[in-house]
Coordinates of C-alpha atoms and ligand atoms in Angstrom, one line a residue:
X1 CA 122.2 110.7 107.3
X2 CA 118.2 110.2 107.9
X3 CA 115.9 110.1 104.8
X4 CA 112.9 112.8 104.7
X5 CA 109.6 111.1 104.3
X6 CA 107.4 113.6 103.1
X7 CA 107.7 115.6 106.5
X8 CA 108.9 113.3 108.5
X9 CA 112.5 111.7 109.2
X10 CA 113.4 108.2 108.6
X11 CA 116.0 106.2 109.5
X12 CA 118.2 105.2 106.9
X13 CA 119.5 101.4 106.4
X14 CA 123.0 102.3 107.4
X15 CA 121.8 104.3 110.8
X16 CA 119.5 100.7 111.1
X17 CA 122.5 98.6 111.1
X18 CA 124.8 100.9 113.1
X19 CA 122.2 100.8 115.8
X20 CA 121.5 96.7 115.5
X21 CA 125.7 96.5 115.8
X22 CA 125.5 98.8 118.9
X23 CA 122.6 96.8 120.7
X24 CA 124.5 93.9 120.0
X25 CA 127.8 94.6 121.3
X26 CA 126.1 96.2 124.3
X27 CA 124.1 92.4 125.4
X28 CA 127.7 90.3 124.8
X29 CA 129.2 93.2 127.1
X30 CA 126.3 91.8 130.1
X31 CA 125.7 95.6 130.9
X32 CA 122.1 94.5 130.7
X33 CA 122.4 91.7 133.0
X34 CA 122.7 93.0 136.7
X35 CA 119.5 93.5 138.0
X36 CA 120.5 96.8 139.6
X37 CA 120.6 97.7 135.9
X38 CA 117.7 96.1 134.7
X39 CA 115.7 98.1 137.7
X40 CA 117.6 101.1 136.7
X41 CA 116.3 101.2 133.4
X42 CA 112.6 100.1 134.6
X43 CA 112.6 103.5 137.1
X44 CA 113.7 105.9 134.4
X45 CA 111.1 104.8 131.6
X46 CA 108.5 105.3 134.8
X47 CA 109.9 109.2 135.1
X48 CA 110.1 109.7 131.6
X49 CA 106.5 108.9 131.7
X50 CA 105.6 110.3 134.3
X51 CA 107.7 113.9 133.5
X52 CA 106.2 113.9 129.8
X53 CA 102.4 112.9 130.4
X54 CA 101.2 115.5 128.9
X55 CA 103.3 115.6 126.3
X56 CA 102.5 111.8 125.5
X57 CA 98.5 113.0 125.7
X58 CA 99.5 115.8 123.1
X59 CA 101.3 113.3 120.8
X60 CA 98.0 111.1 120.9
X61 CA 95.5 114.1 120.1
X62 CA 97.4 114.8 117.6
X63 CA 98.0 111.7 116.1
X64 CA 94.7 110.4 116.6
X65 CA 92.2 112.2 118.3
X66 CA 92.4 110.5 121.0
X67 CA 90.7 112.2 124.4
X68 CA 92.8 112.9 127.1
X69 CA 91.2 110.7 129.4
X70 CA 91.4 107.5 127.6
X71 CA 95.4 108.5 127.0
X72 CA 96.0 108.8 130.4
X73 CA 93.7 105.8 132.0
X74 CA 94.8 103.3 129.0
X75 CA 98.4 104.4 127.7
X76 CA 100.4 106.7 130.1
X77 CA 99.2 105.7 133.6
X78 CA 99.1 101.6 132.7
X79 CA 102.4 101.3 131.5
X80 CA 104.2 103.5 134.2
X81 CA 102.7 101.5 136.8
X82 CA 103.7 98.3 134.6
X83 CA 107.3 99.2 134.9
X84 CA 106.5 100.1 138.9
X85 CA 105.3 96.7 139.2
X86 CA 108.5 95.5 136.9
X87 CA 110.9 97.4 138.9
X88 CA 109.4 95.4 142.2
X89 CA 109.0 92.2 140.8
X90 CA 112.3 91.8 139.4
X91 CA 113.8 89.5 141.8
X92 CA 110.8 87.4 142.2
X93 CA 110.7 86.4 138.3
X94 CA 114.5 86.6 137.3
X95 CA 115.3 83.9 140.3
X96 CA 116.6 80.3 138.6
X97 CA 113.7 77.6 139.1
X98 CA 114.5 74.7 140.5
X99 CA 113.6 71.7 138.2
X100 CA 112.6 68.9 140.5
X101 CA 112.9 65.2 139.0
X102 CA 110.7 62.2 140.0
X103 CA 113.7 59.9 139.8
X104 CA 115.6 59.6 143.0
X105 CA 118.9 59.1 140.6
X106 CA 118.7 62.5 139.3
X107 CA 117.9 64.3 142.5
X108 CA 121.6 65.4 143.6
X109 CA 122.4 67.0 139.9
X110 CA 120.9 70.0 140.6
X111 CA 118.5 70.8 137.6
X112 CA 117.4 74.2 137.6
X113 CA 116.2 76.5 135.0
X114 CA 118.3 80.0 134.8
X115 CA 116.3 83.1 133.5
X116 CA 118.7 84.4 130.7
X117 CA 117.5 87.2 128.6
X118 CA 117.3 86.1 124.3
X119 CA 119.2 88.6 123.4
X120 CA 118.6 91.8 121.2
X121 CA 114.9 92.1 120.9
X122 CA 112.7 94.0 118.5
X123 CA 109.4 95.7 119.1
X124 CA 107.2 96.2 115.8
X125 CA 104.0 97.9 117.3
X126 CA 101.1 99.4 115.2
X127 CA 99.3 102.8 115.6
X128 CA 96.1 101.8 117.3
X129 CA 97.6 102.0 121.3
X130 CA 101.0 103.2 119.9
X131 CA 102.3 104.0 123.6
X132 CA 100.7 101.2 125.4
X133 CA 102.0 98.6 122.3
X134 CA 105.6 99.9 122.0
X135 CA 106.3 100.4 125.8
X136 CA 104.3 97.5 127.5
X137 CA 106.1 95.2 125.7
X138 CA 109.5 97.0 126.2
X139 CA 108.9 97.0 129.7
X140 CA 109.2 92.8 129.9
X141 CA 112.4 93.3 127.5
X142 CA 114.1 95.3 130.2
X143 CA 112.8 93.4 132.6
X144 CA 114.4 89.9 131.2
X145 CA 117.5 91.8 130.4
X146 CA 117.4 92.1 126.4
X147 CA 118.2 95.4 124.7
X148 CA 115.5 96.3 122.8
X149 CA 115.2 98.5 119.6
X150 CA 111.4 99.9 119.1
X151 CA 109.6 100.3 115.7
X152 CA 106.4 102.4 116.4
X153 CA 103.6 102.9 113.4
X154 CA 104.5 105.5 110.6
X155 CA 100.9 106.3 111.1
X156 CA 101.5 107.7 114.5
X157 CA 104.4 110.4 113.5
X158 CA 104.0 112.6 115.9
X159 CA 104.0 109.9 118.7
X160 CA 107.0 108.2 117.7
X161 CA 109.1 111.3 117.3
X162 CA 108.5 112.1 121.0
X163 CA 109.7 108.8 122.0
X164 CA 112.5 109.1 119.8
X165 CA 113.4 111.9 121.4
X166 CA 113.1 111.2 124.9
X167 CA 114.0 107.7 125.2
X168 CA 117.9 108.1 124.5
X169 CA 117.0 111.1 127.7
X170 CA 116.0 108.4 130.2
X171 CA 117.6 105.0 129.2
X172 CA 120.8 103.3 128.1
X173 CA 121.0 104.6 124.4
X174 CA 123.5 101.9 123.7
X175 CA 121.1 99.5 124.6
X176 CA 117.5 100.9 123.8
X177 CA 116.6 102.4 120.8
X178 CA 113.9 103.5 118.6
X179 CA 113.6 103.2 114.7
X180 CA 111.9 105.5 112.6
X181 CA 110.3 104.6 109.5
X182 CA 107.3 102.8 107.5
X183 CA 107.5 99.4 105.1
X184 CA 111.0 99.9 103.4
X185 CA 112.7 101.0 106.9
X186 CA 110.4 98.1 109.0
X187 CA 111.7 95.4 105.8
X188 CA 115.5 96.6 106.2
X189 CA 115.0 95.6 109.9
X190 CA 113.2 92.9 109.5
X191 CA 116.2 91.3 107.3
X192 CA 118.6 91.5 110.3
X193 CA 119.1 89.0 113.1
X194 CA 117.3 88.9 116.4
X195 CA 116.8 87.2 119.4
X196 CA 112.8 87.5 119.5
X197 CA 110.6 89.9 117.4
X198 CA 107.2 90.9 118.9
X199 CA 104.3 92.3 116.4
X200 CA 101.0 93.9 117.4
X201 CA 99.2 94.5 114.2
X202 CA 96.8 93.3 111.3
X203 CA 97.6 89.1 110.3
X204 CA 98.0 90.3 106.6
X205 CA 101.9 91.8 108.2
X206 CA 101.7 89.3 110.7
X207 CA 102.8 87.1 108.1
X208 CA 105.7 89.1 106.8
X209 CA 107.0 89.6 110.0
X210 CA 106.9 85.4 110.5
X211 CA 108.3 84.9 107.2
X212 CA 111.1 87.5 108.3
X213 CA 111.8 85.5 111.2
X214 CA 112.0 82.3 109.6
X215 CA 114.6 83.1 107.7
X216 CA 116.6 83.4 110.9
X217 CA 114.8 81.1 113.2
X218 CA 114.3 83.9 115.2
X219 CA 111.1 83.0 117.7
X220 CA 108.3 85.6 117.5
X221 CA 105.2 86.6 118.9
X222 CA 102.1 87.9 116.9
X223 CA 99.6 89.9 118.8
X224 CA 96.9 90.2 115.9
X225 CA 93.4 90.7 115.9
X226 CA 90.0 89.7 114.7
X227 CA 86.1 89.2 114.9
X228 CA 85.5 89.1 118.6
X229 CA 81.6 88.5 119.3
X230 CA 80.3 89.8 122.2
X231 CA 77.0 87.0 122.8
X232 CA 74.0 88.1 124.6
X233 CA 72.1 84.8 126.6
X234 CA 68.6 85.2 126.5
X235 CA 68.9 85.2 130.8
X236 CA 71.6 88.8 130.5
X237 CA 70.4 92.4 131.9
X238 CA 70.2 93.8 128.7
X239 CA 70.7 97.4 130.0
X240 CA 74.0 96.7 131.5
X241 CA 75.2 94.6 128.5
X242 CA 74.4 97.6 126.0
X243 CA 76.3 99.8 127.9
X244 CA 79.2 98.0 128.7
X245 CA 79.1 96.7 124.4
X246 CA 79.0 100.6 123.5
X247 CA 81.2 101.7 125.8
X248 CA 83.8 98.9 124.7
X249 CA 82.9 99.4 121.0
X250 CA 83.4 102.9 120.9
X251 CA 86.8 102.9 122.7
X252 CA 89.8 104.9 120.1
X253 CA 86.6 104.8 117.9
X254 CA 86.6 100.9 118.1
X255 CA 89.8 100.8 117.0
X256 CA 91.2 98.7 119.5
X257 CA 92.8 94.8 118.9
X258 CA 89.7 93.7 121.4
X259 CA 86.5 95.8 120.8
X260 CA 83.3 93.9 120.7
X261 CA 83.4 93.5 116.2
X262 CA 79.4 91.9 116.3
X263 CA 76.6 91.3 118.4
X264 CA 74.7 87.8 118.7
X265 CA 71.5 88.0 119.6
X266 CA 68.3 85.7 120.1
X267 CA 66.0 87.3 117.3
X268 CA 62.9 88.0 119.9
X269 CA 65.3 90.1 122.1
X270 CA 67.0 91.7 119.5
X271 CA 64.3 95.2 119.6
X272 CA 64.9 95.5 123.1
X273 CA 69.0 95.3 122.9
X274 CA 68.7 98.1 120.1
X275 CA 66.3 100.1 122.4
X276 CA 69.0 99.2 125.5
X277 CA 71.9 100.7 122.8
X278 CA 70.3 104.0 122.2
X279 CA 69.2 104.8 125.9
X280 CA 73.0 103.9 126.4
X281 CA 74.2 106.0 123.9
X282 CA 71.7 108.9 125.3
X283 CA 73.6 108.4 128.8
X284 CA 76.9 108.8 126.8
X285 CA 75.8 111.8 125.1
X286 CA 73.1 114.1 126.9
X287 CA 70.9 116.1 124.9
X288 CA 73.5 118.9 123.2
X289 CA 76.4 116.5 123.3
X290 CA 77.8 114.9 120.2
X291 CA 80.0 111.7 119.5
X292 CA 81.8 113.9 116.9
X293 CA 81.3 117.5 117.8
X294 CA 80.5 117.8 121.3
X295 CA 82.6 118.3 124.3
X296 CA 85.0 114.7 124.2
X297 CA 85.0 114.0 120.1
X298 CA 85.5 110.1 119.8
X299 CA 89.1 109.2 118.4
X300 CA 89.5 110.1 114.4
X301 CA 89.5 107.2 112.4
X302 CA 93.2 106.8 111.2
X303 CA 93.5 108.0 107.9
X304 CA 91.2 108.4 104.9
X305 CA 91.3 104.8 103.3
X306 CA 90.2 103.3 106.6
X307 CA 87.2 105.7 106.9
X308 CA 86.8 104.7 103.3
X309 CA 86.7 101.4 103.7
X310 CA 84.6 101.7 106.7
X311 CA 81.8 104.1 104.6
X312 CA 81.7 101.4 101.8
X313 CA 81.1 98.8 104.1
X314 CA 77.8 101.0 105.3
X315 CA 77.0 101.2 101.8
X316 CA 77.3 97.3 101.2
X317 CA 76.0 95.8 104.0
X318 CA 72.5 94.2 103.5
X319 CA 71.9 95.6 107.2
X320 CA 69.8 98.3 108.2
X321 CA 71.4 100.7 110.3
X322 CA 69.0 100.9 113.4
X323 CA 71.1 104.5 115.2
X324 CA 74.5 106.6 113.6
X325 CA 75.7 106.0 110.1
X326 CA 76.5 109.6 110.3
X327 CA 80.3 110.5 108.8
X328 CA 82.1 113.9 109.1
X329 CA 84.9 114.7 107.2
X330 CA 87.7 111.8 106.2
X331 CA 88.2 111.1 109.8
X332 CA 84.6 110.6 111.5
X333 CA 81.7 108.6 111.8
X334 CA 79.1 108.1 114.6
X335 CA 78.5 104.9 116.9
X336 CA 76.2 102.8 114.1
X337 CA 74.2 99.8 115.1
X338 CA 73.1 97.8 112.4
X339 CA 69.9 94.9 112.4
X340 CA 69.0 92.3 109.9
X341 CA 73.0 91.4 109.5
X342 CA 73.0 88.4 107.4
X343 CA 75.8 86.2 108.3
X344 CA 77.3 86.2 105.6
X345 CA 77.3 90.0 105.1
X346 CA 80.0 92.5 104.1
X347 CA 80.6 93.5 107.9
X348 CA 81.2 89.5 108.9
X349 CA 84.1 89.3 106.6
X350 CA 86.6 90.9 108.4
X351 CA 87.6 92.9 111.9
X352 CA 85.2 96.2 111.3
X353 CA 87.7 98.2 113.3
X354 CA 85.7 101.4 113.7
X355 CA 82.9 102.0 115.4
X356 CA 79.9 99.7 113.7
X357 CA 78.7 97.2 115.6
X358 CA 76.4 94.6 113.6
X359 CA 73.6 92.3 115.7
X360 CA 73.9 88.5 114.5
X361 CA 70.4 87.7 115.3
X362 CA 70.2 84.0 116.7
X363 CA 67.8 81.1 117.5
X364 CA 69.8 80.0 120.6
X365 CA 73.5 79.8 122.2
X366 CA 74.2 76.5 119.9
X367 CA 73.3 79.2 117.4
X368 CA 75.7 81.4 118.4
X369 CA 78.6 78.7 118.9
X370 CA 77.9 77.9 115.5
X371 CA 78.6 81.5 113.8
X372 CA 81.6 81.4 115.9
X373 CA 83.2 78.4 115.1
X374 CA 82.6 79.6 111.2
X375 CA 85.2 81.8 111.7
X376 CA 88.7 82.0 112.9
X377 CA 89.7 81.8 115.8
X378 CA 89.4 85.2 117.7
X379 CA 91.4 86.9 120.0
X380 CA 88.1 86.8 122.6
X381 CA 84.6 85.9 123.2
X382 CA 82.2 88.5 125.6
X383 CA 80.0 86.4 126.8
X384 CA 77.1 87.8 128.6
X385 CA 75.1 85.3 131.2
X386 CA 74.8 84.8 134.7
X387 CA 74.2 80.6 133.7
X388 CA 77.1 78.4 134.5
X389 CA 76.1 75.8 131.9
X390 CA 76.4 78.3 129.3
X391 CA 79.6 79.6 130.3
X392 CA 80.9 76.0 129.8
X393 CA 79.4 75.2 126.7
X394 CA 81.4 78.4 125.3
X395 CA 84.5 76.6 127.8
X396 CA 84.0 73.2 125.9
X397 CA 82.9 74.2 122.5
X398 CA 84.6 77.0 121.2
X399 CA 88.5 78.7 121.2
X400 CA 89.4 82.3 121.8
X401 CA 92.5 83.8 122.9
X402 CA 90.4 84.9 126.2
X403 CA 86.8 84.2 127.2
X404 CA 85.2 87.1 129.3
X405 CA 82.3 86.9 131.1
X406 CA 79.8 89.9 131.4
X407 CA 81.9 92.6 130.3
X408 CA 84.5 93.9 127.8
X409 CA 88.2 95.0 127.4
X410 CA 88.5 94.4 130.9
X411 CA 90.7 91.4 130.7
X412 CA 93.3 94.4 130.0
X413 CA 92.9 94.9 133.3
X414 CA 94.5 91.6 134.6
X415 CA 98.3 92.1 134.1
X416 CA 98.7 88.8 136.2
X417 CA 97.0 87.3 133.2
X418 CA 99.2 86.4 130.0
X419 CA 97.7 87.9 126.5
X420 CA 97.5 86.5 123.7
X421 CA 95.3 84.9 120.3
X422 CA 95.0 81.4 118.5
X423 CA 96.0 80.8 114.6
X424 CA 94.4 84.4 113.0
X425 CA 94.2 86.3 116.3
X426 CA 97.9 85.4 116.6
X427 CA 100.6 82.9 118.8
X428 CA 102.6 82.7 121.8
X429 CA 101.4 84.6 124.8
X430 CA 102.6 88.1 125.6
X431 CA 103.5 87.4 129.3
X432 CA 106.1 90.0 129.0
X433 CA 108.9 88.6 131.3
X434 CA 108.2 85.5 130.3
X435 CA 108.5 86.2 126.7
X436 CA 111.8 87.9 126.4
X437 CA 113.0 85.1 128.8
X438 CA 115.0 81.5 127.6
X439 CA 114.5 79.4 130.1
X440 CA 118.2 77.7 129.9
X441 CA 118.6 74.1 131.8
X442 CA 121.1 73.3 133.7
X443 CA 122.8 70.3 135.5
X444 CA 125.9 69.1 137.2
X445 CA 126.5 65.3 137.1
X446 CA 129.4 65.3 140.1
X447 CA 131.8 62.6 140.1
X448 CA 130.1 61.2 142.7
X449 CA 127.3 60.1 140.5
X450 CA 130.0 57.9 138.9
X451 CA 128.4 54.4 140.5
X452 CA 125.0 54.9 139.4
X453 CA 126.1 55.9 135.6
X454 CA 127.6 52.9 134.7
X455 CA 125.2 51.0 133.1
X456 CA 125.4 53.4 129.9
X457 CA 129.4 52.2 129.2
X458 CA 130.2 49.8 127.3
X459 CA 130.9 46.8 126.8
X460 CA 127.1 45.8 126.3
X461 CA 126.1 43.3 128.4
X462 CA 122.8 41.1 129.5
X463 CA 122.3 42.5 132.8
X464 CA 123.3 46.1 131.6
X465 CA 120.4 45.6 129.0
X466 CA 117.8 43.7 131.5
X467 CA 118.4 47.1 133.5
X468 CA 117.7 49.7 130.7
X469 CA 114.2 48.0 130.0
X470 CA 113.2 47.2 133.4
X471 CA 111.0 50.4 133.6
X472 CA 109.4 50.1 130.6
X473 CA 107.7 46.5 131.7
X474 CA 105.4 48.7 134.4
X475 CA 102.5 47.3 135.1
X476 CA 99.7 50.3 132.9
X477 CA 96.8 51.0 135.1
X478 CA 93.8 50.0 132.9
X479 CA 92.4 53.6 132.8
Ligands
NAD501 P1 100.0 99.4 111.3 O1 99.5 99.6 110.0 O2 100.4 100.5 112.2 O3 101.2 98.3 111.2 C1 101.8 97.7 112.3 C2 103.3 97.8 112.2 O4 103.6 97.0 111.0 C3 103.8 99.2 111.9 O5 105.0 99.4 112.8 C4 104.2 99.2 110.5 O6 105.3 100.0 110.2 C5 104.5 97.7 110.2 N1 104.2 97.3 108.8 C6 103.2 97.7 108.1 N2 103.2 97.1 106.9 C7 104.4 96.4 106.8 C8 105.0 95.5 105.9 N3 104.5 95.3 104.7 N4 106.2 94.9 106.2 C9 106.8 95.1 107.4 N5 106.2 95.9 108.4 C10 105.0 96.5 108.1 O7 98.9 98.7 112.2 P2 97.8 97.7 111.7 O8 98.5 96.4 111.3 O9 96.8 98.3 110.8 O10 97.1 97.5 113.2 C11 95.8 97.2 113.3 C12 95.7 95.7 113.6 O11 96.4 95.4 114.7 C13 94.3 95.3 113.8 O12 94.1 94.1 113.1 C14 94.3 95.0 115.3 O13 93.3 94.1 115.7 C15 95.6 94.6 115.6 N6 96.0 94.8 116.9 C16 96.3 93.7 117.7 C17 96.6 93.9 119.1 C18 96.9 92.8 120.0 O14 97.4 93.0 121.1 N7 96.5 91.5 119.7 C19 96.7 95.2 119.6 C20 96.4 96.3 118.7 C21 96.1 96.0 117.4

């Protein structure tokens, strides 16, 4: 029987480890293996998308605020044409890959590297792009074969009682299936046995979650966040940068793994950027139109302790708030843009994660490069120049999970393009397939091989051991 959490209904540890036994038995049965199946499955989570859209957008506004638009364009719509694209690339990246040897010796055995799914999969996702974080990454799981179960964000109740609902409606239940709860219900699963665990979240539970795995050597892939600059050159269009920053910044409220977290600046240009920000923000908003009131209210920040924490930040930072600062309510605050950021202020400790963006003000790119490399690694740089030599200083001289050039978010974009951070911002790439994927080796060593194996046998002789070293006594080019 399911626990009541306040008002919502949690899986208990016993309907946890029923369902873990069920997935389990289901992948040694192989149902998941055909790729008829696979397909199958792929289809159906594109209908149930495409038959509850709405209902999906409803979940979100309630959940978050979130606009319709944004819903639709970044959560319903990508991931059904994700598992479109799935469906129709199945055969392409399931095929075994041959392995080809340089030694002529090894030519006839055949190496070749089979695409087995891990096994039973689990999906921890976080409340930020609940749909887009839970299902994208269930999509490659299908895709490699693995059944999957799905733990979406207490914070997103609403949300993850609709897909609770109508996932058993559309897929296998016996092999896909989504748990319910918050931090007992995610620890309970976290204690059992998996083939691969994916998280999206914050790298304070990103180290739970690889701690949980450890215990079981289970391989896992953190999709964390962090303090992604966006850098201005002195050579960019500031107009276009400040629109594209905003836009990106204000995106679920700048709640979103990626938003543009600072601004870096040269100081003599850093006047005109702010003036750039507010004519952008006056495009976004006409004259009677509000960020918070008006006609498309930005996404609520998610509960009260993050808008708390955001609102004390405003109150420490040594900034001066140059446009917003305004805050309705527990859930709301304007677009702020903040000058005269020391670097070493309140708002350059950690990922802001709402909608502040501080300017870094700079002498030059080395500048820049500098107030980078002082902090981890993040999960991308913006970088915003027309000059080649800059963009390979930033190639050469610093580390991000992505480097994009002259825009932001948009590497979401490139679904060709694996995902994924370094150290803080997180490990492994999420190239979906690819990631639910063992890439198991395989040879055959006929007995027709026989003659050219028989140096290995004993007994141990001179000529057996002139042999083995022979190819060690290359001549090395000298550079
Ligand atoms: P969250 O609070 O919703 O937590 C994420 C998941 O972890 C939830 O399912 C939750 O139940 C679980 N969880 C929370 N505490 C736990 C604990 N102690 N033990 C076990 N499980 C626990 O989300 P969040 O972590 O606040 O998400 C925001 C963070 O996620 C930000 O740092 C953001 O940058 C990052 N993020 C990264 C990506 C990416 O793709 N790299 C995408 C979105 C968000």
């Amino acid at each position: 029987m399911s626990q009541t959490n306040s008002d919502h209904t949690y899986n208990t540890p016993a309907e946890i480890d029923e369902i873990h036994a069920r997935l389990t038995r289901t992948f040694y049965s192989g149902v998941t293996r055909p790729l008829a199946y696979r397909r199958k499955q792929l289809l159906q989570l594109a209908r149930m998308l495409q038959d509850n859209h709405v209902a999906f957008e409803d979940a979100l506004l309630a959940d978050i605020g979130k606009p319709r638009l944004e819903s639709s364009l970044s959560e319903v719509v990508h991931c059904l044409t994700n598992a479109l694209t799935a469906a129709d690339s199945l055969e392409t990246w399931a095929a075994p890959k041959p392995c080809p040897t340089t030694a002529a010796w090894r030519a006839d055995w055949g190496a070749t590297l089979h695409k087995e799914p891990k096994g039973v999969a689990l999906i921890i996702s976080p409340w930020n792009y609940p749909l887009v974080l839970t299902l994208n990454p269930l999509i490659g799981a299908i895709a490699a074969g693995c059944p999957t179960v799905l733990k979406p964000s207490e914070l997103v109740p609403v949300f993850s009682q609709l897909l609770a609902t109508l996932l058993p409606r559309y897929l296998d239940p016996t092999a896909y299936a989504v748990v319910k709860g918050s931090v007992p219900e995610t620890t309970h699963v976290l204690g059992l046995r998996w083939a691969h665990i994916l998280y999206t979240g914050s790298s304070r539970v990103g180290r739970v979650v690889a701690a949980a795995a450890a215990a079981h050597l289970t391989p896992v892939t953190l999709e964390l966040g962090g303090k992604s600059p966006a850098v201005i050159a002195d050579d960019a269009d500031l107009t276009l940068a400040a629109r594209r920053i905003l836009h990106g910044k204000i995106q679920n409220a700048g709640q979103l793994c990626v938003s543009p977290d600072y601004a870096v600046v040269s100081r003599g240009r850093v006047g005109a950027f702010v003036e750039a920000l507010k004519s952008a923000h006056a495009e976004f908003w006409p004259e009677g139109d509000h960020p918070l009131t008006g006609n498309a209210p930005l996404s609520n920040i998610i509960n009260a302790s993050h808008h708390a924490r955001l609102v004390d930040m405003l109150k420490r930072t040594k900034g001066k708030i140059a446009f917003g600062g305004e805050t309705h309510g527990q859930k709301g605050i304007t677009p702020t843009v903040l000058t005269d950021v020391p670097e070493d202020d309140v708002l350059m400790e950690e990922e802001i994660f709402g909608p502040i963006l501080p300017i870094i003000a700079v002498d030059a790119v080395d500048h820049a490069i500098r107030v980078i490399n002082s902090k981890p690694t993040p999960l991308v740089i913006y970088l915003f120049t027309d000059k080649e030599e800059i963009k390979q200083k930033f190639l050469q001289r610093t580390q991000s999970g992505q480097l994009v050039q002259n825009d932001v978010v948009m590497q979401l974009a490139v679904n060709e393009m694996p995902f994924g951070g370094q150290g803080e911002s997180g490990c492994k790439y999420t190239a979906s397939f690819d990631t639910f994927t063992h890439l198991r080796g395989y040879i055959n060593i006929s007995s027709a091989q026989e003659p050219f194996l028989q140096g290995r046998y004993r007994p141990y002789t001179d000529d057996k051991y002139q042999f083995a070293c022979a190819p060690g006594k290359v001549k090395i080019p000298d550079a």
